[in-house]
Amino acid sequence: DIIATLNSVQPNNWTAFFRRRVEMVRPRATIQGLENAGWPLTYDDRRSDYWTADEDHNKSTDLTLSIGMVVKSEGVVDDVEIGGPAQKGGLAPGVKITSVNGRSFSPSALREAVSNSVASGDPIEVVAKDGDYSNTYSIEYHGGEKYPHLDRQPGKTDMFRAIGQPHADSAP
């Protein structure tokens, strides 16, 4: 009934429209809605307060969007993104990083290596222990730290603000 009513108002393939937008599950949320609302997703090297608080709470360094791994504060690799630079370099969860580019491991040494990767052009060299064995891993990455942000797009209607505004006819 709904499809027939919609077609009587505006002919369209409403069945496909609703199947695609209501019935199908997407593996990742679409960002098109955010962009259409005037808030495109951008990446830069500034960690948000939320990101920093989450890292502090978890006692980790989350470089998922740059080298593709999360490292606990003591150097144990907590997670590695499949297909990311760290995984391609051979790192896996559970190994303990002991040095980064010749320096003893610390979260700041790792961040510095990732940040310096932009200018140096050299891979990030990581030494990590896996049980009784130490190995050197080479991470080919030259993009610096990356963190997501929603940035207000000038000149476009801010739909989030519009949605949050009360309607004149909704007064109590």
mmCIF file of C-alpha atoms in Angstrom:
data_model
loop_
_atom_site.group_PDB
_atom_site.id
_atom_site.type_symbol
_atom_site.label_atom_id
_atom_site.label_comp_id
_atom_site.label_asym_id
_atom_site.label_seq_id
_atom_site.Cartn_x
_atom_site.Cartn_y
_atom_site.Cartn_z
ATOM 1 C CA ASP A 1 0.000 0.000 0.000
ATOM 2 C CA ILE A 2 2.805 2.404 0.887
ATOM 3 C CA ILE A 3 4.625 1.753 -2.396
ATOM 4 C CA ALA A 4 1.423 2.252 -4.397
ATOM 5 C CA THR A 5 0.659 5.501 -2.560
ATOM 6 C CA LEU A 6 4.177 6.831 -3.089
ATOM 7 C CA ASN A 7 4.032 5.938 -6.792
ATOM 8 C CA SER A 8 0.731 7.807 -7.126
ATOM 9 C CA VAL A 9 2.441 10.932 -5.718
ATOM 10 C CA GLN A 10 5.858 10.525 -7.363
ATOM 11 C CA PRO A 11 6.619 7.605 -9.703
ATOM 12 C CA ASN A 12 9.845 5.907 -8.670
ATOM 13 C CA ASN A 13 11.243 2.451 -7.957
ATOM 14 C CA TRP A 14 10.180 2.695 -4.310
ATOM 15 C CA THR A 15 10.573 -1.035 -3.710
ATOM 16 C CA ALA A 16 14.296 -0.844 -4.507
ATOM 17 C CA PHE A 17 14.592 2.422 -2.589
ATOM 18 C CA PHE A 18 13.241 0.905 0.651
ATOM 19 C CA ARG A 19 15.073 -2.398 0.186
ATOM 20 C CA ARG A 20 18.396 -0.545 -0.169
ATOM 21 C CA ARG A 21 17.821 1.893 2.709
ATOM 22 C CA VAL A 22 15.792 -0.142 5.196
ATOM 23 C CA GLU A 23 16.217 -3.868 4.620
ATOM 24 C CA MET A 24 19.890 -4.142 3.644
ATOM 25 C CA VAL A 25 22.542 -4.109 6.356
ATOM 26 C CA ARG A 26 25.733 -2.299 5.464
ATOM 27 C CA PRO A 27 29.055 -3.481 6.888
ATOM 28 C CA ARG A 28 29.997 0.133 7.736
ATOM 29 C CA ALA A 29 27.862 3.155 8.380
ATOM 30 C CA THR A 30 27.620 5.510 5.456
ATOM 31 C CA ILE A 31 29.147 8.947 5.894
ATOM 32 C CA GLN A 32 27.114 10.425 3.066
ATOM 33 C CA GLY A 33 24.397 11.451 5.543
ATOM 34 C CA LEU A 34 26.945 13.381 7.601
ATOM 35 C CA GLU A 35 28.300 15.095 4.497
ATOM 36 C CA ASN A 36 24.793 15.941 3.277
ATOM 37 C CA ALA A 37 24.099 17.467 6.702
ATOM 38 C CA GLY A 38 27.055 19.827 6.223
ATOM 39 C CA TRP A 39 29.575 17.898 8.327
ATOM 40 C CA PRO A 40 32.154 16.041 6.184
ATOM 41 C CA LEU A 41 34.518 13.593 7.873
ATOM 42 C CA THR A 42 38.146 14.723 7.673
ATOM 43 C CA TYR A 43 41.429 13.400 9.049
ATOM 44 C CA ASP A 44 44.393 15.260 10.496
ATOM 45 C CA ASP A 45 47.113 14.789 13.105
ATOM 46 C CA ARG A 46 45.143 16.286 16.042
ATOM 47 C CA ARG A 47 43.738 13.847 18.584
ATOM 48 C CA SER A 48 40.349 14.871 19.936
ATOM 49 C CA ASP A 49 39.799 15.127 23.681
ATOM 50 C CA TYR A 50 37.627 12.024 23.450
ATOM 51 C CA TRP A 51 40.367 10.070 21.607
ATOM 52 C CA THR A 52 42.946 11.109 24.213
ATOM 53 C CA ALA A 53 40.626 10.205 27.116
ATOM 54 C CA ASP A 54 39.911 6.803 25.552
ATOM 55 C CA GLU A 55 43.644 6.116 25.170
ATOM 56 C CA ASP A 56 44.277 7.204 28.769
ATOM 57 C CA HIS A 57 41.447 5.002 30.024
ATOM 58 C CA ASN A 58 42.680 1.974 28.032
ATOM 59 C CA LYS A 59 46.368 2.723 28.713
ATOM 60 C CA SER A 60 47.067 2.415 25.002
ATOM 61 C CA THR A 61 48.258 4.253 21.929
ATOM 62 C CA ASP A 62 45.664 3.955 19.158
ATOM 63 C CA LEU A 63 47.285 4.431 15.759
ATOM 64 C CA THR A 64 44.664 2.391 13.923
ATOM 65 C CA LEU A 65 44.029 5.056 11.275
ATOM 66 C CA SER A 66 47.717 5.556 10.491
ATOM 67 C CA ILE A 67 49.936 2.472 10.908
ATOM 68 C CA GLY A 68 46.999 0.214 11.736
ATOM 69 C CA MET A 69 47.658 -0.905 15.299
ATOM 70 C CA VAL A 70 46.864 -0.304 18.954
ATOM 71 C CA VAL A 71 49.719 -0.695 21.451
ATOM 72 C CA LYS A 72 49.378 -0.951 25.222
ATOM 73 C CA SER A 73 51.489 1.474 27.279
ATOM 74 C CA GLU A 74 54.031 -1.249 28.137
ATOM 75 C CA GLY A 75 54.562 -2.029 24.422
ATOM 76 C CA VAL A 76 52.348 -5.068 23.892
ATOM 77 C CA VAL A 77 50.535 -4.921 20.562
ATOM 78 C CA ASP A 78 46.849 -5.112 21.450
ATOM 79 C CA ASP A 79 45.342 -5.066 17.958
ATOM 80 C CA VAL A 80 46.490 -4.944 14.353
ATOM 81 C CA GLU A 81 44.294 -3.893 11.445
ATOM 82 C CA ILE A 82 44.237 -6.573 8.768
ATOM 83 C CA GLY A 83 45.779 -5.168 5.608
ATOM 84 C CA GLY A 84 47.209 -2.147 7.462
ATOM 85 C CA PRO A 85 50.883 -1.118 7.363
ATOM 86 C CA ALA A 86 51.749 -2.804 10.706
ATOM 87 C CA GLN A 87 50.209 -6.113 9.634
ATOM 88 C CA LYS A 88 51.898 -5.929 6.245
ATOM 89 C CA GLY A 89 55.164 -5.332 8.113
ATOM 90 C CA GLY A 90 54.643 -8.590 10.026
ATOM 91 C CA LEU A 91 53.429 -7.352 13.412
ATOM 92 C CA ALA A 92 50.706 -9.298 15.175
ATOM 93 C CA PRO A 93 48.760 -8.963 18.427
ATOM 94 C CA GLY A 94 50.648 -10.184 21.465
ATOM 95 C CA VAL A 95 54.191 -9.232 20.461
ATOM 96 C CA LYS A 96 55.955 -6.739 22.737
ATOM 97 C CA ILE A 97 57.647 -3.778 21.077
ATOM 98 C CA THR A 98 61.030 -3.078 22.688
ATOM 99 C CA SER A 99 62.314 -0.333 20.381
ATOM 100 C CA VAL A 100 61.178 2.024 17.643
ATOM 101 C CA ASN A 101 63.691 3.445 15.156
ATOM 102 C CA GLY A 102 66.549 2.548 17.504
ATOM 103 C CA ARG A 103 64.972 4.114 20.629
ATOM 104 C CA SER A 104 63.584 2.199 23.591
ATOM 105 C CA PHE A 105 59.833 1.798 23.260
ATOM 106 C CA SER A 106 57.550 4.405 24.750
ATOM 107 C CA PRO A 107 54.228 5.681 23.463
ATOM 108 C CA SER A 108 55.883 9.035 22.674
ATOM 109 C CA ALA A 109 58.733 7.340 20.751
ATOM 110 C CA LEU A 110 56.158 5.459 18.656
ATOM 111 C CA ARG A 111 54.108 8.613 17.984
ATOM 112 C CA GLU A 112 57.265 10.512 17.058
ATOM 113 C CA ALA A 113 58.298 7.788 14.596
ATOM 114 C CA VAL A 114 54.860 7.870 12.957
ATOM 115 C CA SER A 115 54.898 11.694 12.790
ATOM 116 C CA ASN A 116 58.445 11.771 11.382
ATOM 117 C CA SER A 117 57.537 9.206 8.728
ATOM 118 C CA VAL A 118 56.114 11.989 6.570
ATOM 119 C CA ALA A 119 59.405 13.822 6.097
ATOM 120 C CA SER A 120 61.892 10.962 6.406
ATOM 121 C CA GLY A 121 60.555 8.660 3.708
ATOM 122 C CA ASP A 122 62.118 5.771 5.640
ATOM 123 C CA PRO A 123 60.102 2.843 6.970
ATOM 124 C CA ILE A 124 59.447 2.707 10.707
ATOM 125 C CA GLU A 125 61.746 0.079 12.221
ATOM 126 C CA VAL A 126 60.281 -1.796 15.177
ATOM 127 C CA VAL A 127 61.976 -4.468 17.273
ATOM 128 C CA ALA A 128 59.510 -6.729 19.051
ATOM 129 C CA LYS A 129 59.713 -9.827 21.224
ATOM 130 C CA ASP A 130 57.498 -12.820 20.618
ATOM 131 C CA GLY A 131 58.180 -15.195 23.468
ATOM 132 C CA ASP A 132 61.954 -15.812 23.586
ATOM 133 C CA TYR A 133 62.573 -14.399 20.101
ATOM 134 C CA SER A 134 63.166 -10.834 18.965
ATOM 135 C CA ASN A 135 62.533 -9.736 15.413
ATOM 136 C CA THR A 136 62.893 -6.510 13.498
ATOM 137 C CA TYR A 137 59.842 -5.350 11.585
ATOM 138 C CA SER A 138 59.709 -2.698 8.902
ATOM 139 C CA ILE A 139 56.501 -0.671 8.644
ATOM 140 C CA GLU A 140 56.159 1.091 5.284
ATOM 141 C CA TYR A 141 54.139 4.146 6.164
ATOM 142 C CA HIS A 142 54.662 7.845 5.446
ATOM 143 C CA GLY A 143 51.397 9.563 6.355
ATOM 144 C CA GLY A 144 51.857 10.768 9.933
ATOM 145 C CA GLU A 145 49.256 10.393 12.652
ATOM 146 C CA LYS A 146 45.612 10.437 11.522
ATOM 147 C CA TYR A 147 42.514 11.088 13.577
ATOM 148 C CA PRO A 148 38.893 11.599 12.430
ATOM 149 C CA HIS A 149 36.962 14.844 12.826
ATOM 150 C CA LEU A 150 33.616 16.169 11.679
ATOM 151 C CA ASP A 151 34.297 19.614 10.216
ATOM 152 C CA ARG A 152 31.513 22.106 9.598
ATOM 153 C CA GLN A 153 31.286 22.826 5.861
ATOM 154 C CA PRO A 154 30.844 26.565 5.298
ATOM 155 C CA GLY A 155 28.016 27.625 3.024
ATOM 156 C CA LYS A 156 26.046 24.429 3.536
ATOM 157 C CA THR A 157 22.952 24.235 5.739
ATOM 158 C CA ASP A 158 23.771 22.709 9.116
ATOM 159 C CA MET A 159 21.116 20.010 9.198
ATOM 160 C CA PHE A 160 22.128 18.857 12.687
ATOM 161 C CA ARG A 161 21.362 22.299 14.103
ATOM 162 C CA ALA A 162 18.133 22.443 12.066
ATOM 163 C CA ILE A 163 17.013 19.055 13.398
ATOM 164 C CA GLY A 164 17.652 20.170 16.981
ATOM 165 C CA GLN A 165 15.629 23.375 16.726
ATOM 166 C CA PRO A 166 12.071 23.301 18.092
ATOM 167 C CA HIS A 167 9.275 23.896 15.617
ATOM 168 C CA ALA A 168 7.084 26.982 16.140
ATOM 169 C CA ASP A 169 3.945 24.833 16.147
ATOM 170 C CA SER A 170 5.316 22.441 18.811
ATOM 171 C CA ALA A 171 5.002 24.842 21.743
ATOM 172 C CA PRO A 172 3.435 23.318 24.865
#
